[in-house]
Amino acid sequence: MTKVLFVCLGNICRSPTADAVFKKMVAEAGLEDLISVDSAGTGSWHIGHPPDRRATVAAAQRGYDLSLLRARQIVKEDFSQFDHILAMDAQNLADLNAMCPPGRNEKVRLFLDYAPEAGLTDVPDPYYGGEDSFDHVLDLVESAAAGLLNQLNQHR
Ligand code: 4NP
């Protein structure tokens, strides 16, 4: 089993979106027994909360279900539990690297490394943005999720 964890700041906008998009791709590829997917936030404000309504609505318009997800904060054990820990932006990456036990940093990467065609390193935080920012998140997440699945398939 390959275990993938998506991480943003609040775990209510970007990483739940990545979680739902990638889960759907994995299911459609028939790989649910081989790839598991989860998400977490570096911050603690939203622990136990459902995803942001705007993220839920934008995702639903593309056929992704965020409604059952609940926010949690990253914990030390995640660095041993997961094989790939993918940060939505450079600040998330820095925060993850700062708490990562020695020798496990190679698991921690920027999610958009898997979408070089996007020409961005960060999935911009949509929390204070308009409705468009949630669609932009979805565009970037769909690209990187496809790249990630390709990469995992090549290494199987
Ligand atoms: P996320 O967005 O990191 O994509 O879940 C945010 C959600 C909440 C906050 C910031 C970003 N906040 O400051 O509460």
mmCIF file of C-alpha atoms and ligand atoms in Angstrom:
data_model
loop_
_atom_site.group_PDB
_atom_site.id
_atom_site.type_symbol
_atom_site.label_atom_id
_atom_site.label_comp_id
_atom_site.label_asym_id
_atom_site.label_seq_id
_atom_site.Cartn_x
_atom_site.Cartn_y
_atom_site.Cartn_z
ATOM 1 C CA MET A 1 0.000 0.000 0.000
ATOM 2 C CA THR A 2 1.314 3.445 -0.955
ATOM 3 C CA LYS A 3 0.045 6.102 1.442
ATOM 4 C CA VAL A 4 -0.354 9.714 0.320
ATOM 5 C CA LEU A 5 -1.026 12.662 2.645
ATOM 6 C CA PHE A 6 -1.964 16.122 1.348
ATOM 7 C CA VAL A 7 -1.182 19.040 3.639
ATOM 8 C CA CYS A 8 -2.221 22.709 3.686
ATOM 9 C CA LEU A 9 -2.668 25.268 6.455
ATOM 10 C CA GLY A 10 -6.258 24.826 7.623
ATOM 11 C CA ASN A 11 -7.199 21.426 6.089
ATOM 12 C CA ILE A 12 -10.515 22.970 5.036
ATOM 13 C CA CYS A 13 -9.802 24.224 1.484
ATOM 14 C CA ARG A 14 -6.810 23.009 -0.538
ATOM 15 C CA SER A 15 -5.805 19.690 1.009
ATOM 16 C CA PRO A 16 -9.385 18.355 1.314
ATOM 17 C CA THR A 17 -9.817 19.267 -2.356
ATOM 18 C CA ALA A 18 -6.661 17.344 -3.245
ATOM 19 C CA ASP A 19 -7.808 14.465 -1.019
ATOM 20 C CA ALA A 20 -11.189 14.130 -2.798
ATOM 21 C CA VAL A 21 -9.802 14.664 -6.323
ATOM 22 C CA PHE A 22 -7.012 12.131 -5.891
ATOM 23 C CA LYS A 23 -9.297 9.579 -4.176
ATOM 24 C CA LYS A 24 -11.653 9.760 -7.141
ATOM 25 C CA MET A 25 -8.798 9.301 -9.627
ATOM 26 C CA VAL A 26 -7.451 6.354 -7.656
ATOM 27 C CA ALA A 27 -10.925 4.768 -7.547
ATOM 28 C CA GLU A 28 -11.460 5.288 -11.276
ATOM 29 C CA ALA A 29 -8.101 3.644 -11.952
ATOM 30 C CA GLY A 30 -9.140 0.673 -9.775
ATOM 31 C CA LEU A 31 -6.205 1.249 -7.434
ATOM 32 C CA GLU A 32 -8.024 1.686 -4.107
ATOM 33 C CA ASP A 33 -6.354 -1.425 -2.685
ATOM 34 C CA LEU A 34 -2.917 -0.071 -3.565
ATOM 35 C CA ILE A 35 -3.076 3.658 -2.835
ATOM 36 C CA SER A 36 -4.576 5.263 0.282
ATOM 37 C CA VAL A 37 -5.253 9.001 0.583
ATOM 38 C CA ASP A 38 -5.643 11.384 3.513
ATOM 39 C CA SER A 39 -5.200 15.082 4.293
ATOM 40 C CA ALA A 40 -4.180 17.267 7.238
ATOM 41 C CA GLY A 41 -3.413 20.860 8.162
ATOM 42 C CA THR A 42 -0.338 22.384 9.753
ATOM 43 C CA GLY A 43 -2.624 24.660 11.815
ATOM 44 C CA SER A 44 -5.047 23.731 14.590
ATOM 45 C CA TRP A 45 -7.867 26.297 14.148
ATOM 46 C CA HIS A 46 -10.217 24.072 12.177
ATOM 47 C CA ILE A 47 -9.739 20.655 13.798
ATOM 48 C CA GLY A 48 -12.982 18.676 13.459
ATOM 49 C CA HIS A 49 -14.540 21.137 11.016
ATOM 50 C CA PRO A 50 -15.966 20.123 7.631
ATOM 51 C CA PRO A 51 -14.335 21.689 4.555
ATOM 52 C CA ASP A 52 -15.088 25.316 3.676
ATOM 53 C CA ARG A 53 -18.500 25.610 1.995
ATOM 54 C CA ARG A 54 -17.012 27.409 -1.008
ATOM 55 C CA ALA A 55 -14.522 24.576 -1.556
ATOM 56 C CA THR A 56 -17.281 21.987 -1.130
ATOM 57 C CA VAL A 57 -19.547 23.711 -3.670
ATOM 58 C CA ALA A 58 -16.790 24.274 -6.257
ATOM 59 C CA ALA A 59 -15.660 20.645 -5.952
ATOM 60 C CA ALA A 60 -19.217 19.301 -6.182
ATOM 61 C CA GLN A 61 -19.626 21.142 -9.490
ATOM 62 C CA ARG A 62 -16.855 18.920 -10.843
ATOM 63 C CA GLY A 63 -18.190 15.751 -9.257
ATOM 64 C CA TYR A 64 -16.004 15.576 -6.130
ATOM 65 C CA ASP A 65 -17.493 14.954 -2.685
ATOM 66 C CA LEU A 66 -15.855 16.822 0.194
ATOM 67 C CA SER A 67 -18.818 16.540 2.555
ATOM 68 C CA LEU A 68 -17.563 13.648 4.695
ATOM 69 C CA LEU A 69 -14.070 15.034 5.336
ATOM 70 C CA ARG A 70 -13.164 16.568 8.710
ATOM 71 C CA ALA A 71 -10.086 18.660 9.410
ATOM 72 C CA ARG A 72 -7.228 17.305 11.461
ATOM 73 C CA GLN A 73 -3.777 18.589 12.303
ATOM 74 C CA ILE A 74 -0.608 16.840 11.170
ATOM 75 C CA VAL A 75 1.053 14.737 13.885
ATOM 76 C CA LYS A 76 4.583 13.352 14.194
ATOM 77 C CA GLU A 77 3.352 9.801 13.480
ATOM 78 C CA ASP A 78 2.256 10.909 10.005
ATOM 79 C CA PHE A 79 5.923 11.087 8.998
ATOM 80 C CA SER A 80 6.311 7.354 9.615
ATOM 81 C CA GLN A 81 2.788 6.360 8.465
ATOM 82 C CA PHE A 82 2.810 8.030 5.034
ATOM 83 C CA ASP A 83 5.045 7.486 2.004
ATOM 84 C CA HIS A 84 4.343 10.811 0.296
ATOM 85 C CA ILE A 85 3.565 13.988 2.241
ATOM 86 C CA LEU A 86 2.632 16.686 -0.255
ATOM 87 C CA ALA A 87 2.542 20.355 0.711
ATOM 88 C CA MET A 88 0.261 22.847 -1.016
ATOM 89 C CA ASP A 89 2.681 25.769 -0.677
ATOM 90 C CA ALA A 90 6.195 26.751 0.342
ATOM 91 C CA GLN A 91 5.115 27.769 3.863
ATOM 92 C CA ASN A 92 3.431 24.376 4.419
ATOM 93 C CA LEU A 93 6.620 22.719 3.115
ATOM 94 C CA ALA A 94 8.810 24.712 5.501
ATOM 95 C CA ASP A 95 6.509 23.916 8.448
ATOM 96 C CA LEU A 96 6.502 20.206 7.570
ATOM 97 C CA ASN A 97 10.267 20.087 7.173
ATOM 98 C CA ALA A 98 10.684 21.811 10.538
ATOM 99 C CA MET A 99 8.695 19.091 12.341
ATOM 100 C CA CYS A 100 9.867 16.137 10.236
ATOM 101 C CA PRO A 101 11.983 13.576 12.131
ATOM 102 C CA PRO A 102 15.530 13.236 10.794
ATOM 103 C CA GLY A 103 15.896 11.044 7.721
ATOM 104 C CA ARG A 104 12.304 11.355 6.528
ATOM 105 C CA ASN A 105 12.474 14.661 4.639
ATOM 106 C CA GLU A 106 12.622 12.923 1.258
ATOM 107 C CA LYS A 107 8.922 12.044 1.678
ATOM 108 C CA VAL A 108 7.997 15.705 1.983
ATOM 109 C CA ARG A 109 7.551 17.622 -1.272
ATOM 110 C CA LEU A 110 5.523 20.315 -2.966
ATOM 111 C CA PHE A 111 2.392 18.870 -4.580
ATOM 112 C CA LEU A 112 2.859 21.056 -7.677
ATOM 113 C CA ASP A 113 6.181 19.303 -8.378
ATOM 114 C CA TYR A 114 3.830 16.851 -10.097
ATOM 115 C CA ALA A 115 2.357 19.542 -12.361
ATOM 116 C CA PRO A 116 5.377 21.236 -13.996
ATOM 117 C CA GLU A 117 3.083 22.376 -16.824
ATOM 118 C CA ALA A 118 1.239 24.643 -14.353
ATOM 119 C CA GLY A 119 4.298 26.891 -14.015
ATOM 120 C CA LEU A 120 3.598 27.471 -10.302
ATOM 121 C CA THR A 121 5.142 26.074 -7.137
ATOM 122 C CA ASP A 122 2.285 26.953 -4.758
ATOM 123 C CA VAL A 123 -1.437 26.225 -4.797
ATOM 124 C CA PRO A 124 -2.558 29.727 -3.750
ATOM 125 C CA ASP A 125 -4.508 29.921 -0.486
ATOM 126 C CA PRO A 126 -8.130 30.568 -1.559
ATOM 127 C CA TYR A 127 -9.437 31.318 1.945
ATOM 128 C CA TYR A 128 -9.531 35.088 1.503
ATOM 129 C CA GLY A 129 -10.040 34.928 -2.243
ATOM 130 C CA GLY A 130 -13.137 35.024 -4.423
ATOM 131 C CA GLU A 131 -15.048 32.145 -5.955
ATOM 132 C CA ASP A 132 -12.557 32.033 -8.854
ATOM 133 C CA SER A 133 -9.781 31.089 -6.463
ATOM 134 C CA PHE A 134 -11.529 27.818 -5.627
ATOM 135 C CA ASP A 135 -11.786 26.943 -9.322
ATOM 136 C CA HIS A 136 -8.110 27.778 -9.712
ATOM 137 C CA VAL A 137 -7.308 25.417 -6.825
ATOM 138 C CA LEU A 138 -9.303 22.681 -8.581
ATOM 139 C CA ASP A 139 -7.465 23.244 -11.886
ATOM 140 C CA LEU A 140 -4.059 22.992 -10.203
ATOM 141 C CA VAL A 141 -5.062 20.049 -8.036
ATOM 142 C CA GLU A 142 -6.457 18.085 -10.994
ATOM 143 C CA SER A 143 -3.206 18.593 -12.927
ATOM 144 C CA ALA A 144 -0.943 17.599 -10.062
ATOM 145 C CA ALA A 145 -3.138 14.645 -9.070
ATOM 146 C CA ALA A 146 -2.866 13.270 -12.616
ATOM 147 C CA GLY A 147 0.916 13.737 -12.531
ATOM 148 C CA LEU A 148 1.162 12.043 -9.155
ATOM 149 C CA LEU A 149 -0.884 9.036 -10.283
ATOM 150 C CA ASN A 150 1.327 8.668 -13.373
ATOM 151 C CA GLN A 151 4.421 8.777 -11.224
ATOM 152 C CA LEU A 152 3.086 6.192 -8.757
ATOM 153 C CA ASN A 153 2.053 3.917 -11.637
ATOM 154 C CA GLN A 154 5.547 4.104 -13.110
ATOM 155 C CA HIS A 155 7.073 3.005 -9.822
ATOM 156 C CA ARG A 156 4.820 0.005 -9.343
HETATM 157 P P1 4NP B 1 -6.434 25.890 3.497
HETATM 158 O O1 4NP B 1 -7.056 27.361 3.599
HETATM 159 O O2 4NP B 1 -5.049 25.969 4.120
HETATM 160 O O3 4NP B 1 -6.383 25.633 2.031
HETATM 161 O O4 4NP B 1 -7.369 24.974 4.256
HETATM 162 C C1 4NP B 1 -7.107 28.071 4.794
HETATM 163 C C2 4NP B 1 -8.130 27.843 5.691
HETATM 164 C C3 4NP B 1 -8.203 28.574 6.863
HETATM 165 C C4 4NP B 1 -7.251 29.534 7.145
HETATM 166 C C5 4NP B 1 -6.227 29.751 6.239
HETATM 167 C C6 4NP B 1 -6.150 29.014 5.070
HETATM 168 N N1 4NP B 1 -7.339 30.306 8.333
HETATM 169 O O5 4NP B 1 -6.521 31.221 8.491
HETATM 170 O O6 4NP B 1 -8.199 30.045 9.164
#
